[in-house]
Amino acid sequence: MARPPAKTQARRLERVRSSPQFDGTSFSNPLAVARGFKPGVERPTLRDFLCGGERRVPGGPLPVLDPMLGWQRPPKSGLRVTWLGHSTLLIEIDGRRLLTDPVWGARVSPLAFVGPKRFHPPVVPLSALPTLDAVLISHDHYDHLDRPTIRALARTPIPFVTSLGVGALLEAWGVAPARITELDWWESTELPGGLTVTAAPAQHFSGRGLNDRNATLWSSLHLRGPVHSFYYGADSGLAPHFADIARRLGPFDLSALEIGAYHPAWGDIHMGPDNALAAHAQLGSGALLPIHWGTFNLAMHPWDEPADTIFRRGTASGTPLLMPRIGEAVEPTRIDVISPWWRAVAGGTATVTEAAAAAAAAAAAAAAAAAAARDIPEGDDPLETMPD
């Protein structure tokens, strides 16, 4: 791993030490968060982690749409978001395109041969993405910061905006320091075209190994263009900071909030569907796009439980939801009736009509054919074949 230049390291260390979020040893949350499992709730056992459970992975291929033809046309409303799986979003806002937490690798793990593996292939090859104005990295966890993907993107001129301290990893993986902007909470940077990116609080943690717990900052991110406003919640537990974000940065046209990979024992650092609805209520405006589900098995619940829960409860409460299929582009001003597509996947949670099942089977067959036609990257090497 290449070492960042000494001057860059010194500037970064000085900024880290002066951050209000840094306690002299590591970064911390404004509210006390237990290190490890949340006290007072039932903890998952080693058996829970190792022995699997009911429907933690889909029973069949997921429908994956190809968005590339649609990307050739500008969004009618000026704001369009394509869900590429988990927390990876292609955001088109007021004439600019940004990519959040890109993960093209096969596994989210320190090892290429073990760890949570993709449910579906990447929606498009990394080299087929439209021209990007920036890549946004919220924090350093493996399901948000993917080394092979970053090493491939490092060979392009795309700028990166990330949380304070994370730039050291980007530099080590080949991203030039001049292309990296690191933000503390409530700091902003302006991109060409009048688009402002602001780092905002999140209640979470960081670390990729045994000795770097909370050595870098974690953030949510807000995009403000001349016309539209988009909030990317990244990873966070439910806390009062959402109301503060609404006061400082709102109103929002659309917010993307995590719903998956949750457990009562992780209640301070992840939300799940019920707390995502509560966080959206604190944000107080715009539509809600659920993310952080449907791509990796990172928890003990059924793979589709977060989606089905927020669909049922969000619909009952009148929450304006956007729940696209993987690869589907959506615009918050054009909300249609939601089709719970995940129920048609083998091993789903409900009976569907014959027509819906046939449509899902056709989509699944197409997804399987797409998966066979292109390799899912393993480790570092495959993605490094991406052209400059």
Short mmCIF file of C-alpha atoms in Angstrom, two decimals:
data_model
loop_
_atom_site.label_atom_id
_atom_site.label_comp_id
_atom_site.label_asym_id
_atom_site.label_seq_id
_atom_site.Cartn_x
_atom_site.Cartn_y
_atom_site.Cartn_z
CA MET A 1 0.00 0.00 0.00
CA ALA A 2 1.44 3.35 -1.06
CA ARG A 3 1.98 5.95 1.65
CA PRO A 4 0.43 9.41 1.21
CA PRO A 5 2.90 12.30 0.89
CA ALA A 6 4.24 13.51 4.25
CA LYS A 7 2.82 17.03 3.78
CA THR A 8 -0.64 15.67 3.07
CA GLN A 9 -0.45 13.39 6.09
CA ALA A 10 0.58 16.28 8.35
CA ARG A 11 -2.28 18.51 7.14
CA ARG A 12 -4.77 15.70 7.61
CA LEU A 13 -3.54 14.93 11.12
CA GLU A 14 -3.80 18.59 12.07
CA ARG A 15 -7.39 18.74 10.83
CA VAL A 16 -8.31 15.51 12.61
CA ARG A 17 -6.90 16.76 15.92
CA SER A 18 -8.80 20.05 15.64
CA SER A 19 -12.14 18.42 14.78
CA PRO A 20 -14.94 18.91 17.35
CA GLN A 21 -15.77 15.22 16.75
CA PHE A 22 -12.27 14.08 17.79
CA ASP A 23 -11.77 13.40 21.50
CA GLY A 24 -7.98 13.27 21.40
CA THR A 25 -7.84 9.56 20.70
CA SER A 26 -10.58 8.82 18.19
CA PHE A 27 -13.74 10.21 16.64
CA SER A 28 -16.94 9.93 18.66
CA ASN A 29 -20.69 10.44 18.39
CA PRO A 30 -22.41 13.37 20.13
CA LEU A 31 -24.50 10.89 22.12
CA ALA A 32 -22.87 8.03 23.97
CA VAL A 33 -22.95 4.86 21.87
CA ALA A 34 -21.96 1.53 23.38
CA ARG A 35 -18.82 -0.03 21.97
CA GLY A 36 -20.13 -3.37 20.83
CA PHE A 37 -23.71 -4.47 21.36
CA LYS A 38 -26.40 -2.17 22.75
CA PRO A 39 -26.97 -2.78 26.47
CA GLY A 40 -30.31 -4.12 27.65
CA VAL A 41 -31.34 -5.99 24.50
CA GLU A 42 -30.95 -9.58 23.38
CA ARG A 43 -27.63 -10.14 21.62
CA PRO A 44 -27.17 -12.31 18.55
CA THR A 45 -25.27 -15.51 19.30
CA LEU A 46 -22.31 -16.99 17.46
CA ARG A 47 -24.74 -19.62 16.14
CA ASP A 48 -26.92 -16.83 14.72
CA PHE A 49 -23.95 -15.45 12.81
CA LEU A 50 -22.47 -18.74 11.59
CA CYS A 51 -25.43 -21.03 10.99
CA GLY A 52 -27.54 -18.82 8.78
CA GLY A 53 -31.27 -18.49 9.08
CA GLU A 54 -34.49 -18.43 7.17
CA ARG A 55 -34.23 -16.66 3.81
CA ARG A 56 -31.17 -14.56 4.50
CA VAL A 57 -30.43 -14.69 0.80
CA PRO A 58 -32.93 -14.56 -2.09
CA GLY A 59 -34.25 -17.90 -3.33
CA GLY A 60 -33.65 -16.89 -6.94
CA PRO A 61 -32.03 -14.20 -9.09
CA LEU A 62 -33.16 -10.64 -8.47
CA PRO A 63 -34.55 -8.50 -11.29
CA VAL A 64 -31.81 -6.09 -12.38
CA LEU A 65 -32.64 -3.34 -14.87
CA ASP A 66 -30.22 -1.78 -17.33
CA PRO A 67 -30.35 2.02 -16.85
CA MET A 68 -27.87 3.04 -19.54
CA LEU A 69 -30.41 4.03 -22.20
CA GLY A 70 -32.27 6.20 -19.69
CA TRP A 71 -29.04 7.89 -18.61
CA GLN A 72 -28.68 9.22 -22.15
CA ARG A 73 -31.67 11.51 -21.52
CA PRO A 74 -31.67 14.19 -18.81
CA PRO A 75 -34.15 13.78 -15.95
CA LYS A 76 -37.44 15.52 -16.69
CA SER A 77 -37.63 17.03 -13.21
CA GLY A 78 -33.92 17.81 -12.81
CA LEU A 79 -33.49 15.22 -10.02
CA ARG A 80 -33.21 11.51 -10.73
CA VAL A 81 -31.62 8.73 -8.67
CA THR A 82 -30.69 5.25 -9.85
CA TRP A 83 -30.36 2.61 -7.14
CA LEU A 84 -27.41 0.37 -8.07
CA GLY A 85 -27.78 -1.85 -5.00
CA HIS A 86 -27.09 -1.50 -1.27
CA SER A 87 -26.02 2.13 -0.73
CA THR A 88 -24.64 2.83 -4.20
CA LEU A 89 -26.66 5.54 -5.97
CA LEU A 90 -26.13 7.41 -9.20
CA ILE A 91 -27.57 10.86 -8.48
CA GLU A 92 -28.43 13.26 -11.29
CA ILE A 93 -29.17 16.66 -9.80
CA ASP A 94 -29.42 20.00 -11.60
CA GLY A 95 -27.18 18.93 -14.46
CA ARG A 96 -24.55 17.12 -12.33
CA ARG A 97 -23.92 13.42 -11.71
CA LEU A 98 -22.54 11.94 -8.49
CA LEU A 99 -21.97 8.40 -7.26
CA THR A 100 -22.35 7.41 -3.60
CA ASP A 101 -20.31 4.71 -1.85
CA PRO A 102 -19.53 2.70 -5.01
CA VAL A 103 -19.12 -1.05 -4.46
CA TRP A 104 -18.50 -3.19 -7.56
CA GLY A 105 -16.61 -5.96 -5.77
CA ALA A 106 -18.04 -9.44 -5.27
CA ARG A 107 -17.69 -9.42 -1.48
CA VAL A 108 -17.68 -6.79 1.26
CA SER A 109 -14.88 -8.28 3.26
CA PRO A 110 -11.15 -7.86 3.94
CA LEU A 111 -10.67 -11.18 2.09
CA ALA A 112 -11.63 -11.79 -1.54
CA PHE A 113 -12.60 -15.44 -0.96
CA VAL A 114 -14.82 -15.20 2.13
CA GLY A 115 -17.42 -12.83 3.53
CA PRO A 116 -20.80 -11.45 2.44
CA LYS A 117 -21.23 -12.02 -1.29
CA ARG A 118 -23.42 -10.19 -3.78
CA PHE A 119 -27.01 -11.28 -4.41
CA HIS A 120 -26.83 -9.82 -7.93
CA PRO A 121 -24.18 -8.74 -10.44
CA PRO A 122 -23.20 -5.08 -10.72
CA VAL A 123 -25.90 -3.26 -12.66
CA VAL A 124 -23.44 -1.97 -15.28
CA PRO A 125 -19.69 -2.33 -15.71
CA LEU A 126 -17.83 0.41 -13.90
CA SER A 127 -16.40 1.61 -17.20
CA ALA A 128 -19.93 2.05 -18.62
CA LEU A 129 -20.99 4.70 -16.11
CA PRO A 130 -21.80 8.13 -17.56
CA THR A 131 -19.38 10.98 -16.89
CA LEU A 132 -19.31 11.72 -13.17
CA ASP A 133 -18.76 15.07 -11.44
CA ALA A 134 -17.79 13.46 -8.10
CA VAL A 135 -17.70 10.28 -6.07
CA LEU A 136 -19.00 10.57 -2.50
CA ILE A 137 -17.65 8.28 0.24
CA SER A 138 -19.49 8.43 3.57
CA HIS A 139 -17.16 6.25 5.69
CA ASP A 140 -14.61 3.46 5.55
CA HIS A 141 -16.63 0.26 6.16
CA TYR A 142 -16.22 -2.46 3.54
CA ASP A 143 -19.78 -2.22 2.24
CA HIS A 144 -19.25 1.50 1.53
CA LEU A 145 -15.55 1.75 0.67
CA ASP A 146 -14.53 -0.98 -1.75
CA ARG A 147 -10.83 -1.18 -2.50
CA PRO A 148 -10.98 -2.71 -6.01
CA THR A 149 -13.61 -0.17 -7.06
CA ILE A 150 -11.57 2.76 -5.74
CA ARG A 151 -8.41 1.47 -7.41
CA ALA A 152 -10.26 1.41 -10.72
CA LEU A 153 -11.76 4.88 -10.23
CA ALA A 154 -8.32 6.18 -9.25
CA ARG A 155 -7.32 5.78 -12.89
CA THR A 156 -9.91 8.37 -13.93
CA PRO A 157 -9.93 12.15 -13.26
CA ILE A 158 -13.08 11.99 -11.10
CA PRO A 159 -12.86 14.01 -7.84
CA PHE A 160 -13.75 12.44 -4.48
CA VAL A 161 -15.56 14.02 -1.53
CA THR A 162 -15.34 12.07 1.72
CA SER A 163 -15.30 12.24 5.50
CA LEU A 164 -12.31 13.54 7.42
CA GLY A 165 -9.47 11.02 7.54
CA VAL A 166 -10.79 8.68 4.83
CA GLY A 167 -8.64 10.43 2.24
CA ALA A 168 -5.59 8.55 3.54
CA LEU A 169 -7.05 5.28 2.24
CA LEU A 170 -8.02 6.84 -1.08
CA GLU A 171 -4.49 8.14 -1.55
CA ALA A 172 -2.99 4.78 -0.59
CA TRP A 173 -5.13 3.16 -3.31
CA GLY A 174 -3.96 5.55 -6.00
CA VAL A 175 -6.24 8.61 -5.89
CA ALA A 176 -4.21 11.79 -6.29
CA PRO A 177 -4.39 14.09 -3.21
CA ALA A 178 -5.51 17.03 -5.39
CA ARG A 179 -8.66 15.07 -6.29
CA ILE A 180 -9.71 14.45 -2.68
CA THR A 181 -11.79 16.78 -0.51
CA GLU A 182 -12.24 15.70 3.12
CA LEU A 183 -15.04 17.24 5.14
CA ASP A 184 -15.80 17.49 8.83
CA TRP A 185 -19.46 17.72 9.88
CA TRP A 186 -21.15 20.90 8.64
CA GLU A 187 -18.29 21.67 6.27
CA SER A 188 -19.13 22.15 2.59
CA THR A 189 -17.45 22.14 -0.79
CA GLU A 190 -18.79 23.53 -4.04
CA LEU A 191 -18.63 21.60 -7.29
CA PRO A 192 -18.88 23.18 -10.75
CA GLY A 193 -22.40 24.19 -11.68
CA GLY A 194 -23.30 25.57 -8.27
CA LEU A 195 -23.75 22.21 -6.52
CA THR A 196 -22.82 22.27 -2.83
CA VAL A 197 -21.89 19.08 -0.95
CA THR A 198 -22.16 19.28 2.85
CA ALA A 199 -21.06 16.63 5.34
CA ALA A 200 -23.60 16.19 8.13
CA PRO A 201 -23.74 14.11 11.32
CA ALA A 202 -24.46 10.41 11.47
CA GLN A 203 -24.55 8.14 14.50
CA HIS A 204 -22.25 5.32 13.52
CA PHE A 205 -18.58 4.29 13.75
CA SER A 206 -15.63 3.48 11.51
CA GLY A 207 -12.82 1.00 11.11
CA ARG A 208 -11.60 -1.72 8.75
CA GLY A 209 -9.41 -3.76 11.09
CA LEU A 210 -8.62 -4.52 14.71
CA ASN A 211 -6.65 -1.37 15.49
CA ASP A 212 -8.37 1.49 13.65
CA ARG A 213 -11.72 1.79 15.42
CA ASN A 214 -13.07 5.33 14.89
CA ALA A 215 -9.78 6.57 13.45
CA THR A 216 -11.69 8.24 10.60
CA LEU A 217 -14.96 10.17 10.58
CA TRP A 218 -18.32 8.91 9.33
CA SER A 219 -20.88 11.27 7.78
CA SER A 220 -24.14 11.66 5.99
CA LEU A 221 -24.05 13.95 2.95
CA HIS A 222 -26.32 16.64 1.55
CA LEU A 223 -26.44 17.93 -2.02
CA ARG A 224 -27.86 21.38 -2.73
CA GLY A 225 -28.14 22.49 -6.34
CA PRO A 226 -29.61 25.66 -7.78
CA VAL A 227 -33.05 23.98 -7.75
CA HIS A 228 -32.99 20.65 -5.91
CA SER A 229 -31.98 19.21 -2.53
CA PHE A 230 -30.98 15.60 -1.84
CA TYR A 231 -29.98 14.00 1.47
CA TYR A 232 -27.92 10.81 1.64
CA GLY A 233 -28.19 9.33 5.11
CA ALA A 234 -25.48 6.67 4.65
CA ASP A 235 -25.21 4.55 7.84
CA SER A 236 -26.69 5.88 11.07
CA GLY A 237 -28.76 5.01 14.06
CA LEU A 238 -31.82 7.07 14.95
CA ALA A 239 -30.84 10.19 16.90
CA PRO A 240 -31.85 13.87 17.23
CA HIS A 241 -29.32 14.91 14.58
CA PHE A 242 -31.92 14.31 11.85
CA ALA A 243 -34.00 17.21 13.16
CA ASP A 244 -30.87 19.36 13.31
CA ILE A 245 -30.05 18.44 9.72
CA ALA A 246 -33.58 19.43 8.69
CA ARG A 247 -33.19 22.84 10.36
CA ARG A 248 -29.80 23.54 8.81
CA LEU A 249 -30.05 21.94 5.39
CA GLY A 250 -33.72 21.33 4.59
CA PRO A 251 -36.13 21.20 2.96
CA PHE A 252 -35.36 18.11 0.88
CA ASP A 253 -36.80 16.78 -2.35
CA LEU A 254 -35.58 13.26 -1.58
CA SER A 255 -33.78 11.46 1.25
CA ALA A 256 -32.06 8.07 1.02
CA LEU A 257 -32.10 6.28 4.39
CA GLU A 258 -30.83 2.86 5.44
CA ILE A 259 -33.35 0.15 6.28
CA GLY A 260 -31.38 -3.10 6.14
CA ALA A 261 -28.81 -4.99 8.13
CA TYR A 262 -30.40 -4.17 11.46
CA HIS A 263 -30.80 -5.89 14.82
CA PRO A 264 -31.97 -4.61 18.23
CA ALA A 265 -28.40 -5.05 19.51
CA TRP A 266 -27.22 -2.62 16.82
CA GLY A 267 -29.97 -0.12 17.50
CA ASP A 268 -27.64 2.81 18.15
CA ILE A 269 -25.70 2.51 14.88
CA HIS A 270 -28.27 1.20 12.36
CA MET A 271 -31.93 2.07 11.97
CA GLY A 272 -34.02 -0.58 10.27
CA PRO A 273 -37.37 0.25 8.64
CA ASP A 274 -39.27 1.60 11.66
CA ASN A 275 -36.53 4.00 12.70
CA ALA A 276 -35.99 5.03 9.08
CA LEU A 277 -39.61 6.18 9.03
CA ALA A 278 -39.02 8.05 12.29
CA ALA A 279 -35.87 9.67 10.89
CA HIS A 280 -37.76 10.69 7.77
CA ALA A 281 -40.40 12.29 9.97
CA GLN A 282 -37.65 14.30 11.68
CA LEU A 283 -36.30 15.39 8.31
CA GLY A 284 -39.78 16.67 7.64
CA SER A 285 -39.91 16.92 3.85
CA GLY A 286 -39.60 15.11 0.56
CA ALA A 287 -39.83 11.49 -0.49
CA LEU A 288 -38.00 8.56 1.11
CA LEU A 289 -35.77 6.16 -0.82
CA PRO A 290 -34.88 3.08 1.31
CA ILE A 291 -31.29 1.86 0.81
CA HIS A 292 -28.75 -0.49 2.45
CA TRP A 293 -30.66 -3.66 1.59
CA GLY A 294 -31.09 -6.17 -1.24
CA THR A 295 -27.44 -6.74 -2.16
CA PHE A 296 -25.50 -8.32 0.73
CA ASN A 297 -26.39 -10.58 3.67
CA LEU A 298 -25.14 -8.47 6.58
CA ALA A 299 -27.62 -9.38 9.33
CA MET A 300 -29.81 -12.15 10.73
CA HIS A 301 -33.16 -11.08 9.26
CA PRO A 302 -34.68 -12.37 5.98
CA TRP A 303 -33.18 -10.55 3.01
CA ASP A 304 -36.46 -8.82 2.06
CA GLU A 305 -37.86 -8.14 5.53
CA PRO A 306 -36.68 -4.50 5.66
CA ALA A 307 -38.32 -3.71 2.33
CA ASP A 308 -41.60 -5.42 3.12
CA THR A 309 -41.82 -3.80 6.56
CA ILE A 310 -41.21 -0.26 5.35
CA PHE A 311 -43.54 -0.83 2.39
CA ARG A 312 -46.41 -1.89 4.65
CA ARG A 313 -45.88 0.64 7.42
CA GLY A 314 -44.82 3.49 5.18
CA THR A 315 -47.85 3.01 2.95
CA ALA A 316 -50.14 2.89 5.99
CA SER A 317 -48.65 6.12 7.36
CA GLY A 318 -48.82 7.97 4.05
CA THR A 319 -45.04 8.28 3.71
CA PRO A 320 -44.07 9.10 0.09
CA LEU A 321 -41.88 6.09 -0.73
CA LEU A 322 -39.74 5.30 -3.75
CA MET A 323 -38.86 1.59 -3.92
CA PRO A 324 -37.24 0.93 -7.29
CA ARG A 325 -35.91 -2.32 -8.59
CA ILE A 326 -32.13 -2.61 -8.76
CA GLY A 327 -30.94 -0.46 -11.64
CA GLU A 328 -34.21 1.45 -11.89
CA ALA A 329 -34.07 5.27 -12.04
CA VAL A 330 -36.68 7.25 -10.10
CA GLU A 331 -37.67 10.90 -9.79
CA PRO A 332 -39.35 12.13 -6.58
CA THR A 333 -41.86 14.28 -8.49
CA ARG A 334 -43.07 11.22 -10.39
CA ILE A 335 -44.02 8.77 -7.65
CA ASP A 336 -46.07 5.86 -8.99
CA VAL A 337 -47.91 3.15 -7.12
CA ILE A 338 -45.23 0.92 -5.60
CA SER A 339 -45.03 -2.64 -6.86
CA PRO A 340 -43.49 -4.86 -4.14
CA TRP A 341 -41.25 -6.61 -6.65
CA TRP A 342 -39.25 -8.46 -3.99
CA ARG A 343 -42.29 -10.63 -3.18
CA ALA A 344 -42.10 -12.25 -6.61
CA VAL A 345 -38.56 -13.48 -6.06
CA ALA A 346 -38.36 -17.14 -5.08
CA GLY A 347 -38.34 -17.36 -1.31
CA GLY A 348 -40.30 -14.10 -0.97
CA THR A 349 -42.73 -13.18 1.77
CA ALA A 350 -46.09 -13.18 0.04
CA THR A 351 -48.12 -14.79 -2.72
CA VAL A 352 -48.22 -12.86 -5.98
CA THR A 353 -50.41 -13.05 -9.05
CA GLU A 354 -49.54 -15.34 -11.94
CA ALA A 355 -48.80 -12.35 -14.17
CA ALA A 356 -46.48 -10.81 -11.59
CA ALA A 357 -44.71 -14.12 -11.10
CA ALA A 358 -44.24 -14.49 -14.86
CA ALA A 359 -42.87 -10.96 -15.11
CA ALA A 360 -40.50 -11.60 -12.23
CA ALA A 361 -39.35 -14.87 -13.79
CA ALA A 362 -38.60 -13.10 -17.06
CA ALA A 363 -36.69 -10.38 -15.21
CA ALA A 364 -34.81 -12.97 -13.17
CA ALA A 365 -33.86 -14.86 -16.35
CA ALA A 366 -32.58 -11.64 -17.86
CA ALA A 367 -30.59 -10.91 -14.70
CA ALA A 368 -29.10 -14.40 -14.74
CA ALA A 369 -28.11 -13.99 -18.39
CA ALA A 370 -26.51 -10.64 -17.58
CA ALA A 371 -24.61 -12.20 -14.70
CA ALA A 372 -23.30 -14.93 -16.96
CA ALA A 373 -22.29 -12.40 -19.59
CA ARG A 374 -20.02 -10.40 -17.31
CA ASP A 375 -17.77 -11.28 -14.42
CA ILE A 376 -18.36 -9.93 -10.95
CA PRO A 377 -15.02 -8.56 -9.75
CA GLU A 378 -13.14 -10.56 -7.13
CA GLY A 379 -10.25 -8.92 -5.26
CA ASP A 380 -8.30 -6.13 -6.96
CA ASP A 381 -7.23 -7.39 -10.37
CA PRO A 382 -10.42 -7.67 -12.47
CA LEU A 383 -11.47 -4.06 -11.92
CA GLU A 384 -8.03 -2.80 -12.80
CA THR A 385 -8.69 -3.79 -16.40
CA MET A 386 -11.06 -0.82 -16.66
CA PRO A 387 -9.84 1.52 -19.41
CA ASP A 388 -8.60 4.99 -18.51
#
